[in-house]
Amino acid sequence: TLASAQGNILENRELIDSLNQTKASSALIQESLVESHRLQASLDQERDAFLPFAESASKMYFVITDLSKINNMYCFSLASFLRLFQRALQAKKEDLNTEARIAALENNLKIMVYEYVCRSLFKADQLMFAMHFVKGMYSELFQENEWEVLIGSIVGEMFKKEEFPSWIDQERHGAVAILKTTFPALYQTLCLSDSDLWLSFLQSSQCEQEIPSSITRKISLFQQLLLVQAVRPDRLQSAMTAFASQALENCGVFLVS
């Protein structure tokens, strides 16, 4: 309009009104852009608050997809997992702050995923999945090399002949040697040389419940499991069940019997 204007543009009322309108529109657009950026930042902040829940859900998905390495029948699609994820999000909303809401969502999803997967497994594989689920979701319960010793990734080499307490079966000396070599501090804490201390543990039909209280106060639940594996493997399955149950009960997951 300016380019085609003729005469004194200051007397061109239509042109001046058009310029004023354009200026007002430009200012409004600028204000809208500022507001848009503010809203975007607010949305990003609210979305990022739920990032821990998304990361937890991602870990859960890869935990269950690993099951196909155990049995080709154990294949779970992303679509089925996303349905569980959406169902967890649609759960009844209580009056909770964001942090508590995320914790509740995460617990709900853990329960849903665990129960959904267990219904699809052979009974013989359910304890294996429980342990795998705990390992994937609660890595803080495991110290370096502990999981590897449990699953046999760390094996004993040609150990020099060592003397172990007489109450330990000779067939278990190799496993105890692995425990001693891999976790020297743990082995020292166990005080296995004190046969009187371990007498009840040795004789009990439920030895996993008879670990001396003076020892349990110093070692983790998983280290108690490693002890049972090394000395009393006949009770390993029961010890694994007890460990997985205690690890999962905080989020309301109960082992499928």
PDB file of N, CA and C in Angstrom, residues 24-116:
ATOM      1  N   ALA A  24      -0.530  -2.684  15.635  1.00  0.00           N
ATOM      2  CA  ALA A  24      -1.207  -3.304  16.775  1.00  0.00           C
ATOM      3  C   ALA A  24      -1.155  -4.829  16.673  1.00  0.00           C
ATOM      4  N   SER A  25      -1.375  -5.326  15.440  1.00  0.00           N
ATOM      5  CA  SER A  25      -1.322  -6.774  15.231  1.00  0.00           C
ATOM      6  C   SER A  25       0.069  -7.313  15.516  1.00  0.00           C
ATOM      7  N   SER A  26       1.101  -6.565  15.125  1.00  0.00           N
ATOM      8  CA  SER A  26       2.481  -6.982  15.358  1.00  0.00           C
ATOM      9  C   SER A  26       2.773  -7.064  16.848  1.00  0.00           C
ATOM     10  N   ALA A  27       2.297  -6.079  17.604  1.00  0.00           N
ATOM     11  CA  ALA A  27       2.522  -6.085  19.050  1.00  0.00           C
ATOM     12  C   ALA A  27       1.790  -7.254  19.706  1.00  0.00           C
ATOM     13  N   LEU A  28       0.559  -7.522  19.222  1.00  0.00           N
ATOM     14  CA  LEU A  28      -0.215  -8.645  19.768  1.00  0.00           C
ATOM     15  C   LEU A  28       0.465  -9.985  19.482  1.00  0.00           C
ATOM     16  N   ILE A  29       0.996 -10.101  18.262  1.00  0.00           N
ATOM     17  CA  ILE A  29       1.693 -11.331  17.894  1.00  0.00           C
ATOM     18  C   ILE A  29       2.931 -11.514  18.765  1.00  0.00           C
ATOM     19  N   GLN A  30       3.643 -10.427  19.018  1.00  0.00           N
ATOM     20  CA  GLN A  30       4.835 -10.512  19.854  1.00  0.00           C
ATOM     21  C   GLN A  30       4.490 -10.957  21.276  1.00  0.00           C
ATOM     22  N   GLU A  31       3.400 -10.386  21.815  1.00  0.00           N
ATOM     23  CA  GLU A  31       2.954 -10.784  23.157  1.00  0.00           C
ATOM     24  C   GLU A  31       2.539 -12.259  23.176  1.00  0.00           C
ATOM     25  N   SER A  32       1.875 -12.681  22.106  1.00  0.00           N
ATOM     26  CA  SER A  32       1.435 -14.076  22.029  1.00  0.00           C
ATOM     27  C   SER A  32       2.618 -15.025  21.965  1.00  0.00           C
ATOM     28  N   LEU A  33       3.665 -14.623  21.231  1.00  0.00           N
ATOM     29  CA  LEU A  33       4.859 -15.450  21.151  1.00  0.00           C
ATOM     30  C   LEU A  33       5.535 -15.591  22.511  1.00  0.00           C
ATOM     31  N   VAL A  34       5.608 -14.469  23.241  1.00  0.00           N
ATOM     32  CA  VAL A  34       6.196 -14.511  24.589  1.00  0.00           C
ATOM     33  C   VAL A  34       5.392 -15.443  25.495  1.00  0.00           C
ATOM     34  N   GLU A  35       4.054 -15.334  25.423  1.00  0.00           N
ATOM     35  CA  GLU A  35       3.187 -16.189  26.223  1.00  0.00           C
ATOM     36  C   GLU A  35       3.321 -17.654  25.805  1.00  0.00           C
ATOM     37  N   SER A  36       3.470 -17.884  24.505  1.00  0.00           N
ATOM     38  CA  SER A  36       3.635 -19.235  23.997  1.00  0.00           C
ATOM     39  C   SER A  36       4.919 -19.864  24.536  1.00  0.00           C
ATOM     40  N   HIS A  37       6.008 -19.093  24.533  1.00  0.00           N
ATOM     41  CA  HIS A  37       7.273 -19.600  25.066  1.00  0.00           C
ATOM     42  C   HIS A  37       7.154 -19.890  26.561  1.00  0.00           C
ATOM     43  N   ARG A  38       6.431 -19.046  27.279  1.00  0.00           N
ATOM     44  CA  ARG A  38       6.253 -19.248  28.712  1.00  0.00           C
ATOM     45  C   ARG A  38       5.467 -20.545  28.969  1.00  0.00           C
ATOM     46  N   LEU A  39       4.395 -20.736  28.187  1.00  0.00           N
ATOM     47  CA  LEU A  39       3.593 -21.948  28.339  1.00  0.00           C
ATOM     48  C   LEU A  39       4.392 -23.196  27.970  1.00  0.00           C
ATOM     49  N   GLN A  40       5.223 -23.075  26.917  1.00  0.00           N
ATOM     50  CA  GLN A  40       6.044 -24.202  26.503  1.00  0.00           C
ATOM     51  C   GLN A  40       7.014 -24.595  27.597  1.00  0.00           C
ATOM     52  N   ALA A  41       7.624 -23.593  28.241  1.00  0.00           N
ATOM     53  CA  ALA A  41       8.554 -23.871  29.340  1.00  0.00           C
ATOM     54  C   ALA A  41       7.835 -24.525  30.512  1.00  0.00           C
ATOM     55  N   SER A  42       6.606 -24.054  30.784  1.00  0.00           N
ATOM     56  CA  SER A  42       5.815 -24.637  31.872  1.00  0.00           C
ATOM     57  C   SER A  42       5.446 -26.084  31.561  1.00  0.00           C
ATOM     58  N   LEU A  43       5.047 -26.344  30.313  1.00  0.00           N
ATOM     59  CA  LEU A  43       4.711 -27.707  29.903  1.00  0.00           C
ATOM     60  C   LEU A  43       5.929 -28.629  29.968  1.00  0.00           C
ATOM     61  N   ASP A  44       7.091 -28.111  29.548  1.00  0.00           N
ATOM     62  CA  ASP A  44       8.320 -28.904  29.613  1.00  0.00           C
ATOM     63  C   ASP A  44       8.647 -29.275  31.051  1.00  0.00           C
ATOM     64  N   GLN A  45       8.438 -28.316  31.960  1.00  0.00           N
ATOM     65  CA  GLN A  45       8.721 -28.567  33.370  1.00  0.00           C
ATOM     66  C   GLN A  45       7.781 -29.639  33.930  1.00  0.00           C
ATOM     67  N   GLU A  46       6.493 -29.537  33.582  1.00  0.00           N
ATOM     68  CA  GLU A  46       5.527 -30.528  34.058  1.00  0.00           C
ATOM     69  C   GLU A  46       5.806 -31.904  33.449  1.00  0.00           C
ATOM     70  N   ARG A  47       6.182 -31.924  32.175  1.00  0.00           N
ATOM     71  CA  ARG A  47       6.481 -33.193  31.516  1.00  0.00           C
ATOM     72  C   ARG A  47       7.729 -33.831  32.110  1.00  0.00           C
ATOM     73  N   ASP A  48       8.755 -33.021  32.354  1.00  0.00           N
ATOM     74  CA  ASP A  48      10.007 -33.550  32.893  1.00  0.00           C
ATOM     75  C   ASP A  48       9.824 -34.117  34.291  1.00  0.00           C
ATOM     76  N   ALA A  49       8.806 -33.634  35.010  1.00  0.00           N
ATOM     77  CA  ALA A  49       8.540 -34.169  36.347  1.00  0.00           C
ATOM     78  C   ALA A  49       8.174 -35.646  36.275  1.00  0.00           C
ATOM     79  N   PHE A  50       7.605 -36.074  35.144  1.00  0.00           N
ATOM     80  CA  PHE A  50       7.198 -37.467  34.965  1.00  0.00           C
ATOM     81  C   PHE A  50       8.266 -38.306  34.271  1.00  0.00           C
ATOM     82  N   LEU A  51       9.427 -37.705  34.027  1.00  0.00           N
ATOM     83  CA  LEU A  51      10.501 -38.430  33.360  1.00  0.00           C
ATOM     84  C   LEU A  51      10.955 -39.658  34.154  1.00  0.00           C
ATOM     85  N   PRO A  52      11.073 -39.580  35.485  1.00  0.00           N
ATOM     86  CA  PRO A  52      11.462 -40.793  36.230  1.00  0.00           C
ATOM     87  C   PRO A  52      10.485 -41.949  36.017  1.00  0.00           C
ATOM     88  N   PHE A  53       9.197 -41.636  35.904  1.00  0.00           N
ATOM     89  CA  PHE A  53       8.202 -42.686  35.654  1.00  0.00           C
ATOM     90  C   PHE A  53       8.417 -43.306  34.277  1.00  0.00           C
ATOM     91  N   ALA A  54       8.706 -42.456  33.293  1.00  0.00           N
ATOM     92  CA  ALA A  54       8.959 -42.955  31.935  1.00  0.00           C
ATOM     93  C   ALA A  54      10.209 -43.833  31.903  1.00  0.00           C
ATOM     94  N   GLU A  55      11.256 -43.416  32.615  1.00  0.00           N
ATOM     95  CA  GLU A  55      12.487 -44.203  32.646  1.00  0.00           C
ATOM     96  C   GLU A  55      12.252 -45.550  33.329  1.00  0.00           C
ATOM     97  N   SER A  56      11.472 -45.538  34.407  1.00  0.00           N
ATOM     98  CA  SER A  56      11.154 -46.785  35.105  1.00  0.00           C
ATOM     99  C   SER A  56      10.365 -47.722  34.195  1.00  0.00           C
ATOM    100  N   ALA A  57       9.395 -47.174  33.470  1.00  0.00           N
ATOM    101  CA  ALA A  57       8.597 -47.981  32.547  1.00  0.00           C
ATOM    102  C   ALA A  57       9.476 -48.559  31.442  1.00  0.00           C
ATOM    103  N   SER A  58      10.434 -47.771  30.971  1.00  0.00           N
ATOM    104  CA  SER A  58      11.345 -48.256  29.935  1.00  0.00           C
ATOM    105  C   SER A  58      12.165 -49.441  30.444  1.00  0.00           C
ATOM    106  N   LYS A  59      12.663 -49.335  31.683  1.00  0.00           N
ATOM    107  CA  LYS A  59      13.422 -50.455  32.262  1.00  0.00           C
ATOM    108  C   LYS A  59      12.548 -51.702  32.363  1.00  0.00           C
ATOM    109  N   MET A  60      11.286 -51.508  32.779  1.00  0.00           N
ATOM    110  CA  MET A  60      10.371 -52.646  32.901  1.00  0.00           C
ATOM    111  C   MET A  60      10.183 -53.340  31.557  1.00  0.00           C
ATOM    112  N   TYR A  61      10.020 -52.554  30.507  1.00  0.00           N
ATOM    113  CA  TYR A  61       9.783 -53.139  29.188  1.00  0.00           C
ATOM    114  C   TYR A  61      10.972 -54.003  28.764  1.00  0.00           C
ATOM    115  N   PHE A  62      12.186 -53.492  28.946  1.00  0.00           N
ATOM    116  CA  PHE A  62      13.351 -54.259  28.518  1.00  0.00           C
ATOM    117  C   PHE A  62      13.604 -55.466  29.422  1.00  0.00           C
ATOM    118  N   VAL A  63      13.160 -55.389  30.678  1.00  0.00           N
ATOM    119  CA  VAL A  63      13.252 -56.552  31.561  1.00  0.00           C
ATOM    120  C   VAL A  63      12.398 -57.697  31.013  1.00  0.00           C
ATOM    121  N   ILE A  64      11.178 -57.385  30.589  1.00  0.00           N
ATOM    122  CA  ILE A  64      10.299 -58.460  30.120  1.00  0.00           C
ATOM    123  C   ILE A  64      10.674 -58.928  28.713  1.00  0.00           C
ATOM    124  N   THR A  65      11.243 -58.054  27.896  1.00  0.00           N
ATOM    125  CA  THR A  65      11.658 -58.513  26.560  1.00  0.00           C
ATOM    126  C   THR A  65      12.858 -59.455  26.660  1.00  0.00           C
ATOM    127  N   ASP A  66      13.637 -59.358  27.722  1.00  0.00           N
ATOM    128  CA  ASP A  66      14.768 -60.262  27.910  1.00  0.00           C
ATOM    129  C   ASP A  66      14.323 -61.708  28.114  1.00  0.00           C
ATOM    130  N   LEU A  67      13.060 -61.897  28.481  1.00  0.00           N
ATOM    131  CA  LEU A  67      12.575 -63.251  28.740  1.00  0.00           C
ATOM    132  C   LEU A  67      12.615 -64.136  27.496  1.00  0.00           C
ATOM    133  N   SER A  68      12.605 -63.521  26.336  1.00  0.00           N
ATOM    134  CA  SER A  68      12.660 -64.321  25.104  1.00  0.00           C
ATOM    135  C   SER A  68      13.980 -65.076  24.990  1.00  0.00           C
ATOM    136  N   LYS A  69      15.012 -64.642  25.733  1.00  0.00           N
ATOM    137  CA  LYS A  69      16.291 -65.354  25.733  1.00  0.00           C
ATOM    138  C   LYS A  69      16.191 -66.661  26.508  1.00  0.00           C
ATOM    139  N   ILE A  70      15.203 -66.734  27.412  1.00  0.00           N
ATOM    140  CA  ILE A  70      14.990 -67.945  28.197  1.00  0.00           C
ATOM    141  C   ILE A  70      14.132 -68.941  27.424  1.00  0.00           C
ATOM    142  N   ASN A  71      13.070 -68.408  26.799  1.00  0.00           N
ATOM    143  CA  ASN A  71      12.148 -69.259  26.053  1.00  0.00           C
ATOM    144  C   ASN A  71      11.544 -68.423  24.930  1.00  0.00           C
ATOM    145  N   ASN A  72      11.601 -68.930  23.716  1.00  0.00           N
ATOM    146  CA  ASN A  72      11.088 -68.179  22.564  1.00  0.00           C
ATOM    147  C   ASN A  72       9.599 -67.885  22.674  1.00  0.00           C
ATOM    148  N   MET A  73       8.901 -68.627  23.524  1.00  0.00           N
ATOM    149  CA  MET A  73       7.472 -68.384  23.702  1.00  0.00           C
ATOM    150  C   MET A  73       7.208 -67.100  24.486  1.00  0.00           C
ATOM    151  N   TYR A  74       8.196 -66.671  25.260  1.00  0.00           N
ATOM    152  CA  TYR A  74       8.008 -65.510  26.129  1.00  0.00           C
ATOM    153  C   TYR A  74       8.295 -64.218  25.357  1.00  0.00           C
ATOM    154  N   CYS A  75       7.433 -63.898  24.430  1.00  0.00           N
ATOM    155  CA  CYS A  75       7.572 -62.672  23.634  1.00  0.00           C
ATOM    156  C   CYS A  75       6.438 -61.715  23.986  1.00  0.00           C
ATOM    157  N   PHE A  76       6.783 -60.516  24.376  1.00  0.00           N
ATOM    158  CA  PHE A  76       5.793 -59.513  24.765  1.00  0.00           C
ATOM    159  C   PHE A  76       5.989 -58.285  23.886  1.00  0.00           C
ATOM    160  N   SER A  77       4.929 -57.881  23.216  1.00  0.00           N
ATOM    161  CA  SER A  77       5.022 -56.784  22.257  1.00  0.00           C
ATOM    162  C   SER A  77       5.006 -55.434  22.973  1.00  0.00           C
ATOM    163  N   LEU A  78       5.528 -54.438  22.267  1.00  0.00           N
ATOM    164  CA  LEU A  78       5.477 -53.076  22.790  1.00  0.00           C
ATOM    165  C   LEU A  78       4.036 -52.604  22.926  1.00  0.00           C
ATOM    166  N   ALA A  79       3.176 -53.019  21.989  1.00  0.00           N
ATOM    167  CA  ALA A  79       1.763 -52.610  22.035  1.00  0.00           C
ATOM    168  C   ALA A  79       1.090 -53.109  23.312  1.00  0.00           C
ATOM    169  N   SER A  80       1.372 -54.355  23.703  1.00  0.00           N
ATOM    170  CA  SER A  80       0.762 -54.890  24.922  1.00  0.00           C
ATOM    171  C   SER A  80       1.283 -54.156  26.147  1.00  0.00           C
ATOM    172  N   PHE A  81       2.564 -53.809  26.135  1.00  0.00           N
ATOM    173  CA  PHE A  81       3.119 -53.063  27.272  1.00  0.00           C
ATOM    174  C   PHE A  81       2.515 -51.664  27.351  1.00  0.00           C
ATOM    175  N   LEU A  82       2.329 -51.030  26.203  1.00  0.00           N
ATOM    176  CA  LEU A  82       1.751 -49.681  26.203  1.00  0.00           C
ATOM    177  C   LEU A  82       0.310 -49.689  26.716  1.00  0.00           C
ATOM    178  N   ARG A  83      -0.410 -50.784  26.478  1.00  0.00           N
ATOM    179  CA  ARG A  83      -1.763 -50.887  27.031  1.00  0.00           C
ATOM    180  C   ARG A  83      -1.727 -50.926  28.548  1.00  0.00           C
ATOM    181  N   LEU A  84      -0.762 -51.654  29.089  1.00  0.00           N
ATOM    182  CA  LEU A  84      -0.596 -51.672  30.545  1.00  0.00           C
ATOM    183  C   LEU A  84      -0.206 -50.291  31.067  1.00  0.00           C
ATOM    184  N   PHE A  85       0.662 -49.623  30.322  1.00  0.00           N
ATOM    185  CA  PHE A  85       1.116 -48.284  30.705  1.00  0.00           C
ATOM    186  C   PHE A  85      -0.062 -47.308  30.740  1.00  0.00           C
ATOM    187  N   GLN A  86      -0.913 -47.352  29.707  1.00  0.00           N
ATOM    188  CA  GLN A  86      -2.085 -46.475  29.659  1.00  0.00           C
ATOM    189  C   GLN A  86      -3.059 -46.811  30.781  1.00  0.00           C
ATOM    190  N   ARG A  87      -3.209 -48.095  31.077  1.00  0.00           N
ATOM    191  CA  ARG A  87      -4.115 -48.492  32.159  1.00  0.00           C
ATOM    192  C   ARG A  87      -3.610 -47.971  33.506  1.00  0.00           C
ATOM    193  N   ALA A  88      -2.293 -47.986  33.690  1.00  0.00           N
ATOM    194  CA  ALA A  88      -1.720 -47.462  34.937  1.00  0.00           C
ATOM    195  C   ALA A  88      -1.977 -45.964  35.054  1.00  0.00           C
ATOM    196  N   LEU A  89      -1.873 -45.254  33.929  1.00  0.00           N
ATOM    197  CA  LEU A  89      -2.111 -43.803  33.946  1.00  0.00           C
ATOM    198  C   LEU A  89      -3.568 -43.468  34.236  1.00  0.00           C
ATOM    199  N   GLN A  90      -4.473 -44.374  33.859  1.00  0.00           N
ATOM    200  CA  GLN A  90      -5.900 -44.123  34.035  1.00  0.00           C
ATOM    201  C   GLN A  90      -6.411 -44.550  35.412  1.00  0.00           C
ATOM    202  N   ALA A  91      -5.501 -45.038  36.238  1.00  0.00           N
ATOM    203  CA  ALA A  91      -5.911 -45.458  37.585  1.00  0.00           C
ATOM    204  C   ALA A  91      -6.455 -44.262  38.346  1.00  0.00           C
ATOM    205  N   LYS A  92      -7.265 -44.549  39.361  1.00  0.00           N
ATOM    206  CA  LYS A  92      -7.915 -43.497  40.142  1.00  0.00           C
ATOM    207  C   LYS A  92      -6.894 -42.500  40.660  1.00  0.00           C
ATOM    208  N   LYS A  93      -7.140 -41.236  40.389  1.00  0.00           N
ATOM    209  CA  LYS A  93      -6.220 -40.175  40.809  1.00  0.00           C
ATOM    210  C   LYS A  93      -6.586 -39.702  42.215  1.00  0.00           C
ATOM    211  N   GLU A  94      -5.651 -39.859  43.126  1.00  0.00           N
ATOM    212  CA  GLU A  94      -5.858 -39.371  44.480  1.00  0.00           C
ATOM    213  C   GLU A  94      -5.228 -37.996  44.603  1.00  0.00           C
ATOM    214  N   ASP A  95      -5.579 -37.319  45.688  1.00  0.00           N
ATOM    215  CA  ASP A  95      -5.047 -35.972  45.912  1.00  0.00           C
ATOM    216  C   ASP A  95      -3.623 -36.079  46.434  1.00  0.00           C
ATOM    217  N   LEU A  96      -2.684 -36.249  45.497  1.00  0.00           N
ATOM    218  CA  LEU A  96      -1.286 -36.403  45.858  1.00  0.00           C
ATOM    219  C   LEU A  96      -0.459 -35.341  45.153  1.00  0.00           C
ATOM    220  N   ASN A  97       0.677 -34.994  45.759  1.00  0.00           N
ATOM    221  CA  ASN A  97       1.582 -34.104  45.047  1.00  0.00           C
ATOM    222  C   ASN A  97       2.251 -34.880  43.919  1.00  0.00           C
ATOM    223  N   THR A  98       2.963 -34.167  43.078  1.00  0.00           N
ATOM    224  CA  THR A  98       3.521 -34.801  41.875  1.00  0.00           C
ATOM    225  C   THR A  98       4.439 -35.969  42.209  1.00  0.00           C
ATOM    226  N   GLU A  99       5.317 -35.780  43.183  1.00  0.00           N
ATOM    227  CA  GLU A  99       6.267 -36.835  43.537  1.00  0.00           C
ATOM    228  C   GLU A  99       5.547 -38.086  44.029  1.00  0.00           C
ATOM    229  N   ALA A 100       4.538 -37.889  44.896  1.00  0.00           N
ATOM    230  CA  ALA A 100       3.781 -39.041  45.408  1.00  0.00           C
ATOM    231  C   ALA A 100       2.963 -39.685  44.298  1.00  0.00           C
ATOM    232  N   ARG A 101       2.438 -38.872  43.406  1.00  0.00           N
ATOM    233  CA  ARG A 101       1.659 -39.387  42.271  1.00  0.00           C
ATOM    234  C   ARG A 101       2.529 -40.274  41.381  1.00  0.00           C
ATOM    235  N   ILE A 102       3.759 -39.838  41.109  1.00  0.00           N
ATOM    236  CA  ILE A 102       4.670 -40.618  40.274  1.00  0.00           C
ATOM    237  C   ILE A 102       5.001 -41.941  40.954  1.00  0.00           C
ATOM    238  N   ALA A 103       5.255 -41.902  42.268  1.00  0.00           N
ATOM    239  CA  ALA A 103       5.565 -43.132  43.004  1.00  0.00           C
ATOM    240  C   ALA A 103       4.394 -44.108  42.941  1.00  0.00           C
ATOM    241  N   ALA A 104       3.159 -43.567  43.069  1.00  0.00           N
ATOM    242  CA  ALA A 104       1.971 -44.422  43.005  1.00  0.00           C
ATOM    243  C   ALA A 104       1.810 -45.022  41.608  1.00  0.00           C
ATOM    244  N   LEU A 105       2.045 -44.211  40.575  1.00  0.00           N
ATOM    245  CA  LEU A 105       1.953 -44.710  39.205  1.00  0.00           C
ATOM    246  C   LEU A 105       2.975 -45.818  38.950  1.00  0.00           C
ATOM    247  N   GLU A 106       4.188 -45.606  39.449  1.00  0.00           N
ATOM    248  CA  GLU A 106       5.246 -46.590  39.233  1.00  0.00           C
ATOM    249  C   GLU A 106       4.905 -47.906  39.921  1.00  0.00           C
ATOM    250  N   ASN A 107       4.400 -47.831  41.148  1.00  0.00           N
ATOM    251  CA  ASN A 107       4.016 -49.054  41.864  1.00  0.00           C
ATOM    252  C   ASN A 107       2.872 -49.776  41.157  1.00  0.00           C
ATOM    253  N   ASN A 108       1.887 -49.008  40.687  1.00  0.00           N
ATOM    254  CA  ASN A 108       0.759 -49.617  39.965  1.00  0.00           C
ATOM    255  C   ASN A 108       1.243 -50.343  38.709  1.00  0.00           C
ATOM    256  N   LEU A 109       2.147 -49.709  37.992  1.00  0.00           N
ATOM    257  CA  LEU A 109       2.644 -50.322  36.757  1.00  0.00           C
ATOM    258  C   LEU A 109       3.460 -51.574  37.059  1.00  0.00           C
ATOM    259  N   LYS A 110       4.263 -51.539  38.115  1.00  0.00           N
ATOM    260  CA  LYS A 110       5.038 -52.724  38.493  1.00  0.00           C
ATOM    261  C   LYS A 110       4.112 -53.901  38.794  1.00  0.00           C
ATOM    262  N   ILE A 111       3.052 -53.623  39.543  1.00  0.00           N
ATOM    263  CA  ILE A 111       2.101 -54.678  39.888  1.00  0.00           C
ATOM    264  C   ILE A 111       1.457 -55.245  38.627  1.00  0.00           C
ATOM    265  N   MET A 112       0.994 -54.345  37.752  1.00  0.00           N
ATOM    266  CA  MET A 112       0.324 -54.775  36.523  1.00  0.00           C
ATOM    267  C   MET A 112       1.254 -55.605  35.641  1.00  0.00           C
ATOM    268  N   VAL A 113       2.475 -55.115  35.450  1.00  0.00           N
ATOM    269  CA  VAL A 113       3.426 -55.802  34.569  1.00  0.00           C
ATOM    270  C   VAL A 113       3.808 -57.153  35.155  1.00  0.00           C
ATOM    271  N   TYR A 114       4.102 -57.186  36.447  1.00  0.00           N
ATOM    272  CA  TYR A 114       4.524 -58.448  37.071  1.00  0.00           C
ATOM    273  C   TYR A 114       3.423 -59.499  36.980  1.00  0.00           C
ATOM    274  N   GLU A 115       2.197 -59.110  37.326  1.00  0.00           N
ATOM    275  CA  GLU A 115       1.096 -60.075  37.297  1.00  0.00           C
ATOM    276  C   GLU A 115       0.771 -60.498  35.864  1.00  0.00           C
ATOM    277  N   TYR A 116       0.811 -59.549  34.942  1.00  0.00           N
ATOM    278  CA  TYR A 116       0.521 -59.851  33.537  1.00  0.00           C
ATOM    279  C   TYR A 116       1.527 -60.858  32.984  1.00  0.00           C
TER     280      TYR A 116
END
